[in-house]
Amino acid sequence: MSTTPTAAQLQAAHEALRRRLSTWPEHLEDAQADSVRARLLRFEALRPHRTARPAPVSTSSLRPRHAPQSGLAHPPTFDRKRAAAGERDDD
């Protein structure tokens, strides 16, 4: 992988940063004149996702298919203080 971005990569990175950041300079030359912005521009131009962006993941596929049968959102937890005091549910 090359560590020097091409002019096309720099221009694409500049446009992407302008869309994301409201304070980003309008012209590529202005961004390159500032040492910090120039470095960010190079990082953005060389990011791997610039060439091959993976497809977005659907959040609906991450949800469980069936709702829990009980009304409890979380299973009951073990109460260590009650257990240490000797209390039991069957008393």
PDB file of N, CA and C in Angstrom:
ATOM      1  N   MET A   1       0.849  -1.188   0.000  1.00  0.00           N
ATOM      2  CA  MET A   1       0.000   0.000   0.000  1.00  0.00           C
ATOM      3  C   MET A   1       0.887   1.241   0.000  1.00  0.00           C
ATOM      4  N   SER A   2       0.556   2.159  -0.853  1.00  0.00           N
ATOM      5  CA  SER A   2       1.330   3.378  -0.959  1.00  0.00           C
ATOM      6  C   SER A   2       0.992   4.321   0.202  1.00  0.00           C
ATOM      7  N   THR A   3       1.996   5.041   0.680  1.00  0.00           N
ATOM      8  CA  THR A   3       1.777   5.990   1.771  1.00  0.00           C
ATOM      9  C   THR A   3       1.565   7.411   1.264  1.00  0.00           C
ATOM     10  N   THR A   4       1.641   7.588  -0.050  1.00  0.00           N
ATOM     11  CA  THR A   4       1.415   8.901  -0.639  1.00  0.00           C
ATOM     12  C   THR A   4       0.109   8.851  -1.433  1.00  0.00           C
ATOM     13  N   PRO A   5      -0.902   9.638  -1.024  1.00  0.00           N
ATOM     14  CA  PRO A   5      -2.172   9.612  -1.747  1.00  0.00           C
ATOM     15  C   PRO A   5      -2.060  10.321  -3.089  1.00  0.00           C
ATOM     16  N   THR A   6      -2.864   9.876  -4.029  1.00  0.00           N
ATOM     17  CA  THR A   6      -2.903  10.517  -5.347  1.00  0.00           C
ATOM     18  C   THR A   6      -3.749  11.786  -5.245  1.00  0.00           C
ATOM     19  N   ALA A   7      -3.702  12.592  -6.287  1.00  0.00           N
ATOM     20  CA  ALA A   7      -4.482  13.831  -6.311  1.00  0.00           C
ATOM     21  C   ALA A   7      -5.982  13.516  -6.274  1.00  0.00           C
ATOM     22  N   ALA A   8      -6.391  12.448  -6.949  1.00  0.00           N
ATOM     23  CA  ALA A   8      -7.803  12.064  -6.946  1.00  0.00           C
ATOM     24  C   ALA A   8      -8.243  11.615  -5.553  1.00  0.00           C
ATOM     25  N   GLN A   9      -7.373  10.873  -4.859  1.00  0.00           N
ATOM     26  CA  GLN A   9      -7.693  10.443  -3.497  1.00  0.00           C
ATOM     27  C   GLN A   9      -7.806  11.642  -2.563  1.00  0.00           C
ATOM     28  N   LEU A  10      -6.905  12.604  -2.698  1.00  0.00           N
ATOM     29  CA  LEU A  10      -6.957  13.801  -1.870  1.00  0.00           C
ATOM     30  C   LEU A  10      -8.229  14.608  -2.124  1.00  0.00           C
ATOM     31  N   GLN A  11      -8.609  14.725  -3.382  1.00  0.00           N
ATOM     32  CA  GLN A  11      -9.818  15.474  -3.724  1.00  0.00           C
ATOM     33  C   GLN A  11     -11.060  14.774  -3.167  1.00  0.00           C
ATOM     34  N   ALA A  12     -11.123  13.446  -3.289  1.00  0.00           N
ATOM     35  CA  ALA A  12     -12.265  12.692  -2.765  1.00  0.00           C
ATOM     36  C   ALA A  12     -12.326  12.802  -1.239  1.00  0.00           C
ATOM     37  N   ALA A  13     -11.167  12.741  -0.599  1.00  0.00           N
ATOM     38  CA  ALA A  13     -11.120  12.869   0.856  1.00  0.00           C
ATOM     39  C   ALA A  13     -11.546  14.271   1.291  1.00  0.00           C
ATOM     40  N   HIS A  14     -11.121  15.273   0.547  1.00  0.00           N
ATOM     41  CA  HIS A  14     -11.498  16.653   0.861  1.00  0.00           C
ATOM     42  C   HIS A  14     -13.015  16.821   0.780  1.00  0.00           C
ATOM     43  N   GLU A  15     -13.632  16.277  -0.252  1.00  0.00           N
ATOM     44  CA  GLU A  15     -15.085  16.378  -0.398  1.00  0.00           C
ATOM     45  C   GLU A  15     -15.801  15.626   0.729  1.00  0.00           C
ATOM     46  N   ALA A  16     -15.286  14.465   1.106  1.00  0.00           N
ATOM     47  CA  ALA A  16     -15.904  13.696   2.193  1.00  0.00           C
ATOM     48  C   ALA A  16     -15.807  14.451   3.514  1.00  0.00           C
ATOM     49  N   LEU A  17     -14.673  15.064   3.780  1.00  0.00           N
ATOM     50  CA  LEU A  17     -14.502  15.829   5.017  1.00  0.00           C
ATOM     51  C   LEU A  17     -15.362  17.094   5.008  1.00  0.00           C
ATOM     52  N   ARG A  18     -15.526  17.705   3.857  1.00  0.00           N
ATOM     53  CA  ARG A  18     -16.395  18.898   3.771  1.00  0.00           C
ATOM     54  C   ARG A  18     -17.842  18.545   4.078  1.00  0.00           C
ATOM     55  N   ARG A  19     -18.284  17.346   3.639  1.00  0.00           N
ATOM     56  CA  ARG A  19     -19.659  16.924   3.918  1.00  0.00           C
ATOM     57  C   ARG A  19     -19.861  16.630   5.401  1.00  0.00           C
ATOM     58  N   ARG A  20     -18.827  16.087   6.056  1.00  0.00           N
ATOM     59  CA  ARG A  20     -18.960  15.695   7.468  1.00  0.00           C
ATOM     60  C   ARG A  20     -18.700  16.829   8.441  1.00  0.00           C
ATOM     61  N   LEU A  21     -17.787  17.725   8.116  1.00  0.00           N
ATOM     62  CA  LEU A  21     -17.362  18.763   9.055  1.00  0.00           C
ATOM     63  C   LEU A  21     -17.743  20.146   8.539  1.00  0.00           C
ATOM     64  N   SER A  22     -18.536  20.851   9.307  1.00  0.00           N
ATOM     65  CA  SER A  22     -19.008  22.168   8.854  1.00  0.00           C
ATOM     66  C   SER A  22     -17.891  23.207   8.831  1.00  0.00           C
ATOM     67  N   THR A  23     -16.840  23.001   9.608  1.00  0.00           N
ATOM     68  CA  THR A  23     -15.751  23.983   9.669  1.00  0.00           C
ATOM     69  C   THR A  23     -14.604  23.668   8.701  1.00  0.00           C
ATOM     70  N   TRP A  24     -14.757  22.631   7.882  1.00  0.00           N
ATOM     71  CA  TRP A  24     -13.686  22.256   6.956  1.00  0.00           C
ATOM     72  C   TRP A  24     -13.586  23.296   5.844  1.00  0.00           C
ATOM     73  N   PRO A  25     -12.361  23.688   5.437  1.00  0.00           N
ATOM     74  CA  PRO A  25     -12.195  24.713   4.390  1.00  0.00           C
ATOM     75  C   PRO A  25     -12.858  24.302   3.065  1.00  0.00           C
ATOM     76  N   GLU A  26     -13.290  25.294   2.345  1.00  0.00           N
ATOM     77  CA  GLU A  26     -13.981  25.039   1.073  1.00  0.00           C
ATOM     78  C   GLU A  26     -13.030  24.554  -0.010  1.00  0.00           C
ATOM     79  N   HIS A  27     -11.786  25.039   0.001  1.00  0.00           N
ATOM     80  CA  HIS A  27     -10.827  24.698  -1.050  1.00  0.00           C
ATOM     81  C   HIS A  27      -9.767  23.745  -0.524  1.00  0.00           C
ATOM     82  N   LEU A  28      -9.373  22.814  -1.374  1.00  0.00           N
ATOM     83  CA  LEU A  28      -8.364  21.818  -1.029  1.00  0.00           C
ATOM     84  C   LEU A  28      -7.038  22.476  -0.638  1.00  0.00           C
ATOM     85  N   GLU A  29      -6.663  23.526  -1.325  1.00  0.00           N
ATOM     86  CA  GLU A  29      -5.390  24.207  -1.050  1.00  0.00           C
ATOM     87  C   GLU A  29      -5.372  24.803   0.359  1.00  0.00           C
ATOM     88  N   ASP A  30      -6.524  25.318   0.804  1.00  0.00           N
ATOM     89  CA  ASP A  30      -6.604  25.881   2.157  1.00  0.00           C
ATOM     90  C   ASP A  30      -6.424  24.790   3.211  1.00  0.00           C
ATOM     91  N   ALA A  31      -6.991  23.628   2.946  1.00  0.00           N
ATOM     92  CA  ALA A  31      -6.847  22.512   3.886  1.00  0.00           C
ATOM     93  C   ALA A  31      -5.405  22.031   3.918  1.00  0.00           C
ATOM     94  N   GLN A  32      -4.741  22.012   2.787  1.00  0.00           N
ATOM     95  CA  GLN A  32      -3.355  21.547   2.738  1.00  0.00           C
ATOM     96  C   GLN A  32      -2.390  22.568   3.340  1.00  0.00           C
ATOM     97  N   ALA A  33      -2.771  23.833   3.405  1.00  0.00           N
ATOM     98  CA  ALA A  33      -1.902  24.860   3.981  1.00  0.00           C
ATOM     99  C   ALA A  33      -1.802  24.715   5.497  1.00  0.00           C
ATOM    100  N   ASP A  34      -2.817  24.174   6.126  1.00  0.00           N
ATOM    101  CA  ASP A  34      -2.808  23.955   7.575  1.00  0.00           C
ATOM    102  C   ASP A  34      -2.218  22.571   7.836  1.00  0.00           C
ATOM    103  N   SER A  35      -1.171  22.477   8.664  1.00  0.00           N
ATOM    104  CA  SER A  35      -0.466  21.212   8.858  1.00  0.00           C
ATOM    105  C   SER A  35      -1.352  20.128   9.482  1.00  0.00           C
ATOM    106  N   VAL A  36      -2.204  20.497  10.407  1.00  0.00           N
ATOM    107  CA  VAL A  36      -3.070  19.506  11.052  1.00  0.00           C
ATOM    108  C   VAL A  36      -4.126  19.012  10.071  1.00  0.00           C
ATOM    109  N   ARG A  37      -4.764  19.930   9.371  1.00  0.00           N
ATOM    110  CA  ARG A  37      -5.779  19.529   8.395  1.00  0.00           C
ATOM    111  C   ARG A  37      -5.169  18.739   7.242  1.00  0.00           C
ATOM    112  N   ALA A  38      -3.962  19.090   6.832  1.00  0.00           N
ATOM    113  CA  ALA A  38      -3.298  18.360   5.759  1.00  0.00           C
ATOM    114  C   ALA A  38      -3.047  16.913   6.165  1.00  0.00           C
ATOM    115  N   ARG A  39      -2.679  16.715   7.417  1.00  0.00           N
ATOM    116  CA  ARG A  39      -2.444  15.358   7.908  1.00  0.00           C
ATOM    117  C   ARG A  39      -3.754  14.567   7.960  1.00  0.00           C
ATOM    118  N   LEU A  40      -4.819  15.194   8.458  1.00  0.00           N
ATOM    119  CA  LEU A  40      -6.128  14.534   8.474  1.00  0.00           C
ATOM    120  C   LEU A  40      -6.590  14.196   7.062  1.00  0.00           C
ATOM    121  N   LEU A  41      -6.313  15.082   6.143  1.00  0.00           N
ATOM    122  CA  LEU A  41      -6.676  14.865   4.750  1.00  0.00           C
ATOM    123  C   LEU A  41      -5.950  13.638   4.184  1.00  0.00           C
ATOM    124  N   ARG A  42      -4.664  13.514   4.474  1.00  0.00           N
ATOM    125  CA  ARG A  42      -3.905  12.351   4.010  1.00  0.00           C
ATOM    126  C   ARG A  42      -4.421  11.064   4.651  1.00  0.00           C
ATOM    127  N   PHE A  43      -4.719  11.111   5.951  1.00  0.00           N
ATOM    128  CA  PHE A  43      -5.274   9.928   6.623  1.00  0.00           C
ATOM    129  C   PHE A  43      -6.586   9.509   5.968  1.00  0.00           C
ATOM    130  N   GLU A  44      -7.456  10.469   5.731  1.00  0.00           N
ATOM    131  CA  GLU A  44      -8.757  10.166   5.124  1.00  0.00           C
ATOM    132  C   GLU A  44      -8.575   9.609   3.711  1.00  0.00           C
ATOM    133  N   ALA A  45      -7.635  10.156   2.961  1.00  0.00           N
ATOM    134  CA  ALA A  45      -7.415   9.706   1.591  1.00  0.00           C
ATOM    135  C   ALA A  45      -6.894   8.271   1.541  1.00  0.00           C
ATOM    136  N   LEU A  46      -6.147   7.867   2.552  1.00  0.00           N
ATOM    137  CA  LEU A  46      -5.543   6.539   2.550  1.00  0.00           C
ATOM    138  C   LEU A  46      -6.342   5.499   3.335  1.00  0.00           C
ATOM    139  N   ARG A  47      -7.481   5.898   3.882  1.00  0.00           N
ATOM    140  CA  ARG A  47      -8.302   4.930   4.625  1.00  0.00           C
ATOM    141  C   ARG A  47      -8.772   3.836   3.679  1.00  0.00           C
ATOM    142  N   PRO A  48      -8.763   2.601   4.136  1.00  0.00           N
ATOM    143  CA  PRO A  48      -9.144   1.481   3.257  1.00  0.00           C
ATOM    144  C   PRO A  48     -10.578   1.564   2.741  1.00  0.00           C
ATOM    145  N   HIS A  49     -11.496   2.128   3.507  1.00  0.00           N
ATOM    146  CA  HIS A  49     -12.889   2.161   3.066  1.00  0.00           C
ATOM    147  C   HIS A  49     -13.113   3.090   1.876  1.00  0.00           C
ATOM    148  N   ARG A  50     -12.147   3.920   1.546  1.00  0.00           N
ATOM    149  CA  ARG A  50     -12.330   4.845   0.431  1.00  0.00           C
ATOM    150  C   ARG A  50     -12.488   4.083  -0.881  1.00  0.00           C
ATOM    151  N   THR A  51     -11.869   2.900  -0.990  1.00  0.00           N
ATOM    152  CA  THR A  51     -11.934   2.160  -2.248  1.00  0.00           C
ATOM    153  C   THR A  51     -13.026   1.104  -2.237  1.00  0.00           C
ATOM    154  N   ALA A  52     -13.210   0.401  -1.129  1.00  0.00           N
ATOM    155  CA  ALA A  52     -14.215  -0.670  -1.067  1.00  0.00           C
ATOM    156  C   ALA A  52     -14.988  -0.547   0.232  1.00  0.00           C
ATOM    157  N   ARG A  53     -16.170   0.001   0.159  1.00  0.00           N
ATOM    158  CA  ARG A  53     -17.008   0.172   1.339  1.00  0.00           C
ATOM    159  C   ARG A  53     -17.936  -1.035   1.469  1.00  0.00           C
ATOM    160  N   PRO A  54     -17.953  -1.692   2.632  1.00  0.00           N
ATOM    161  CA  PRO A  54     -18.848  -2.832   2.802  1.00  0.00           C
ATOM    162  C   PRO A  54     -20.308  -2.383   2.847  1.00  0.00           C
ATOM    163  N   ALA A  55     -21.193  -3.296   2.523  1.00  0.00           N
ATOM    164  CA  ALA A  55     -22.627  -2.984   2.541  1.00  0.00           C
ATOM    165  C   ALA A  55     -23.071  -2.747   3.976  1.00  0.00           C
ATOM    166  N   PRO A  56     -23.997  -1.816   4.191  1.00  0.00           N
ATOM    167  CA  PRO A  56     -24.459  -1.558   5.553  1.00  0.00           C
ATOM    168  C   PRO A  56     -25.227  -2.762   6.104  1.00  0.00           C
ATOM    169  N   VAL A  57     -25.110  -2.967   7.413  1.00  0.00           N
ATOM    170  CA  VAL A  57     -25.782  -4.072   8.070  1.00  0.00           C
ATOM    171  C   VAL A  57     -27.183  -3.620   8.467  1.00  0.00           C
ATOM    172  N   SER A  58     -28.153  -4.431   8.161  1.00  0.00           N
ATOM    173  CA  SER A  58     -29.529  -4.114   8.529  1.00  0.00           C
ATOM    174  C   SER A  58     -29.722  -4.375  10.016  1.00  0.00           C
ATOM    175  N   THR A  59     -30.260  -3.404  10.737  1.00  0.00           N
ATOM    176  CA  THR A  59     -30.464  -3.589  12.172  1.00  0.00           C
ATOM    177  C   THR A  59     -31.622  -4.528  12.452  1.00  0.00           C
ATOM    178  N   SER A  60     -32.518  -4.708  11.497  1.00  0.00           N
ATOM    179  CA  SER A  60     -33.640  -5.616  11.729  1.00  0.00           C
ATOM    180  C   SER A  60     -33.165  -7.048  11.840  1.00  0.00           C
ATOM    181  N   SER A  61     -32.043  -7.396  11.218  1.00  0.00           N
ATOM    182  CA  SER A  61     -31.537  -8.759  11.313  1.00  0.00           C
ATOM    183  C   SER A  61     -30.858  -9.018  12.657  1.00  0.00           C
ATOM    184  N   LEU A  62     -30.576  -7.961  13.426  1.00  0.00           N
ATOM    185  CA  LEU A  62     -29.921  -8.126  14.711  1.00  0.00           C
ATOM    186  C   LEU A  62     -30.911  -8.308  15.856  1.00  0.00           C
ATOM    187  N   ARG A  63     -32.180  -8.026  15.631  1.00  0.00           N
ATOM    188  CA  ARG A  63     -33.185  -8.136  16.680  1.00  0.00           C
ATOM    189  C   ARG A  63     -33.623  -9.590  16.838  1.00  0.00           C
ATOM    190  N   PRO A  64     -34.010  -9.983  18.054  1.00  0.00           N
ATOM    191  CA  PRO A  64     -34.532 -11.348  18.212  1.00  0.00           C
ATOM    192  C   PRO A  64     -35.852 -11.494  17.462  1.00  0.00           C
ATOM    193  N   ARG A  65     -36.098 -12.682  16.958  1.00  0.00           N
ATOM    194  CA  ARG A  65     -37.297 -12.910  16.158  1.00  0.00           C
ATOM    195  C   ARG A  65     -38.559 -12.985  17.008  1.00  0.00           C
ATOM    196  N   HIS A  66     -38.449 -13.491  18.237  1.00  0.00           N
ATOM    197  CA  HIS A  66     -39.619 -13.651  19.089  1.00  0.00           C
ATOM    198  C   HIS A  66     -39.434 -12.861  20.364  1.00  0.00           C
ATOM    199  N   ALA A  67     -40.511 -12.255  20.816  1.00  0.00           N
ATOM    200  CA  ALA A  67     -40.476 -11.509  22.074  1.00  0.00           C
ATOM    201  C   ALA A  67     -40.461 -12.497  23.232  1.00  0.00           C
ATOM    202  N   PRO A  68     -39.880 -12.147  24.357  1.00  0.00           N
ATOM    203  CA  PRO A  68     -39.890 -13.054  25.500  1.00  0.00           C
ATOM    204  C   PRO A  68     -41.320 -13.320  25.965  1.00  0.00           C
ATOM    205  N   GLN A  69     -41.573 -14.538  26.429  1.00  0.00           N
ATOM    206  CA  GLN A  69     -42.920 -14.931  26.839  1.00  0.00           C
ATOM    207  C   GLN A  69     -43.330 -14.287  28.151  1.00  0.00           C
ATOM    208  N   SER A  70     -42.389 -14.114  29.074  1.00  0.00           N
ATOM    209  CA  SER A  70     -42.737 -13.506  30.351  1.00  0.00           C
ATOM    210  C   SER A  70     -42.700 -11.992  30.233  1.00  0.00           C
ATOM    211  N   GLY A  71     -43.252 -11.316  31.225  1.00  0.00           N
ATOM    212  CA  GLY A  71     -43.251  -9.865  31.226  1.00  0.00           C
ATOM    213  C   GLY A  71     -41.933  -9.281  31.707  1.00  0.00           C
ATOM    214  N   LEU A  72     -41.002 -10.142  32.163  1.00  0.00           N
ATOM    215  CA  LEU A  72     -39.718  -9.658  32.669  1.00  0.00           C
ATOM    216  C   LEU A  72     -38.769  -9.384  31.512  1.00  0.00           C
ATOM    217  N   ALA A  73     -38.166  -8.232  31.545  1.00  0.00           N
ATOM    218  CA  ALA A  73     -37.199  -7.897  30.500  1.00  0.00           C
ATOM    219  C   ALA A  73     -35.866  -8.583  30.765  1.00  0.00           C
ATOM    220  N   HIS A  74     -35.509  -8.761  32.038  1.00  0.00           N
ATOM    221  CA  HIS A  74     -34.254  -9.395  32.424  1.00  0.00           C
ATOM    222  C   HIS A  74     -34.563 -10.551  33.365  1.00  0.00           C
ATOM    223  N   PRO A  75     -33.796 -11.611  33.312  1.00  0.00           N
ATOM    224  CA  PRO A  75     -34.039 -12.719  34.242  1.00  0.00           C
ATOM    225  C   PRO A  75     -33.717 -12.287  35.668  1.00  0.00           C
ATOM    226  N   PRO A  76     -34.357 -12.915  36.659  1.00  0.00           N
ATOM    227  CA  PRO A  76     -34.060 -12.544  38.042  1.00  0.00           C
ATOM    228  C   PRO A  76     -32.595 -12.823  38.365  1.00  0.00           C
ATOM    229  N   THR A  77     -32.035 -11.961  39.192  1.00  0.00           N
ATOM    230  CA  THR A  77     -30.626 -12.129  39.555  1.00  0.00           C
ATOM    231  C   THR A  77     -30.510 -12.783  40.926  1.00  0.00           C
ATOM    232  N   PHE A  78     -29.375 -13.362  41.205  1.00  0.00           N
ATOM    233  CA  PHE A  78     -29.101 -14.008  42.475  1.00  0.00           C
ATOM    234  C   PHE A  78     -28.787 -12.936  43.518  1.00  0.00           C
ATOM    235  N   ASP A  79     -29.515 -12.953  44.614  1.00  0.00           N
ATOM    236  CA  ASP A  79     -29.335 -11.969  45.671  1.00  0.00           C
ATOM    237  C   ASP A  79     -28.359 -12.532  46.702  1.00  0.00           C
ATOM    238  N   ARG A  80     -27.125 -12.090  46.653  1.00  0.00           N
ATOM    239  CA  ARG A  80     -26.071 -12.619  47.527  1.00  0.00           C
ATOM    240  C   ARG A  80     -26.313 -12.257  48.999  1.00  0.00           C
ATOM    241  N   LYS A  81     -26.887 -11.102  49.257  1.00  0.00           N
ATOM    242  CA  LYS A  81     -27.131 -10.704  50.653  1.00  0.00           C
ATOM    243  C   LYS A  81     -28.187 -11.600  51.294  1.00  0.00           C
ATOM    244  N   ARG A  82     -29.243 -11.911  50.567  1.00  0.00           N
ATOM    245  CA  ARG A  82     -30.269 -12.802  51.103  1.00  0.00           C
ATOM    246  C   ARG A  82     -29.690 -14.182  51.343  1.00  0.00           C
ATOM    247  N   ALA A  83     -28.870 -14.666  50.418  1.00  0.00           N
ATOM    248  CA  ALA A  83     -28.269 -15.981  50.579  1.00  0.00           C
ATOM    249  C   ALA A  83     -27.319 -16.005  51.770  1.00  0.00           C
ATOM    250  N   ALA A  84     -26.573 -14.938  51.991  1.00  0.00           N
ATOM    251  CA  ALA A  84     -25.650 -14.886  53.130  1.00  0.00           C
ATOM    252  C   ALA A  84     -26.410 -14.823  54.443  1.00  0.00           C
ATOM    253  N   ALA A  85     -27.600 -14.248  54.464  1.00  0.00           N
ATOM    254  CA  ALA A  85     -28.409 -14.166  55.665  1.00  0.00           C
ATOM    255  C   ALA A  85     -29.164 -15.465  55.924  1.00  0.00           C
ATOM    256  N   GLY A  86     -29.101 -16.392  54.984  1.00  0.00           N
ATOM    257  CA  GLY A  86     -29.768 -17.666  55.172  1.00  0.00           C
ATOM    258  C   GLY A  86     -31.215 -17.658  54.725  1.00  0.00           C
ATOM    259  N   GLU A  87     -31.679 -16.622  54.088  1.00  0.00           N
ATOM    260  CA  GLU A  87     -33.067 -16.581  53.629  1.00  0.00           C
ATOM    261  C   GLU A  87     -33.219 -17.438  52.379  1.00  0.00           C
ATOM    262  N   ARG A  88     -34.377 -18.115  52.302  1.00  0.00           N
ATOM    263  CA  ARG A  88     -34.677 -18.926  51.135  1.00  0.00           C
ATOM    264  C   ARG A  88     -36.082 -18.596  50.655  1.00  0.00           C
ATOM    265  N   ASP A  89     -36.349 -18.847  49.401  1.00  0.00           N
ATOM    266  CA  ASP A  89     -37.675 -18.566  48.833  1.00  0.00           C
ATOM    267  C   ASP A  89     -38.743 -19.511  49.363  1.00  0.00           C
ATOM    268  N   ASP A  90     -38.373 -20.720  49.801  1.00  0.00           N
ATOM    269  CA  ASP A  90     -39.369 -21.699  50.242  1.00  0.00           C
ATOM    270  C   ASP A  90     -39.687 -21.582  51.730  1.00  0.00           C
ATOM    271  N   ASP A  91     -39.245 -20.550  52.423  1.00  0.00           N
ATOM    272  CA  ASP A  91     -39.563 -20.368  53.860  1.00  0.00           C
ATOM    273  C   ASP A  91     -40.962 -19.916  54.063  1.00  0.00           C
TER     274      ASP A  91
END
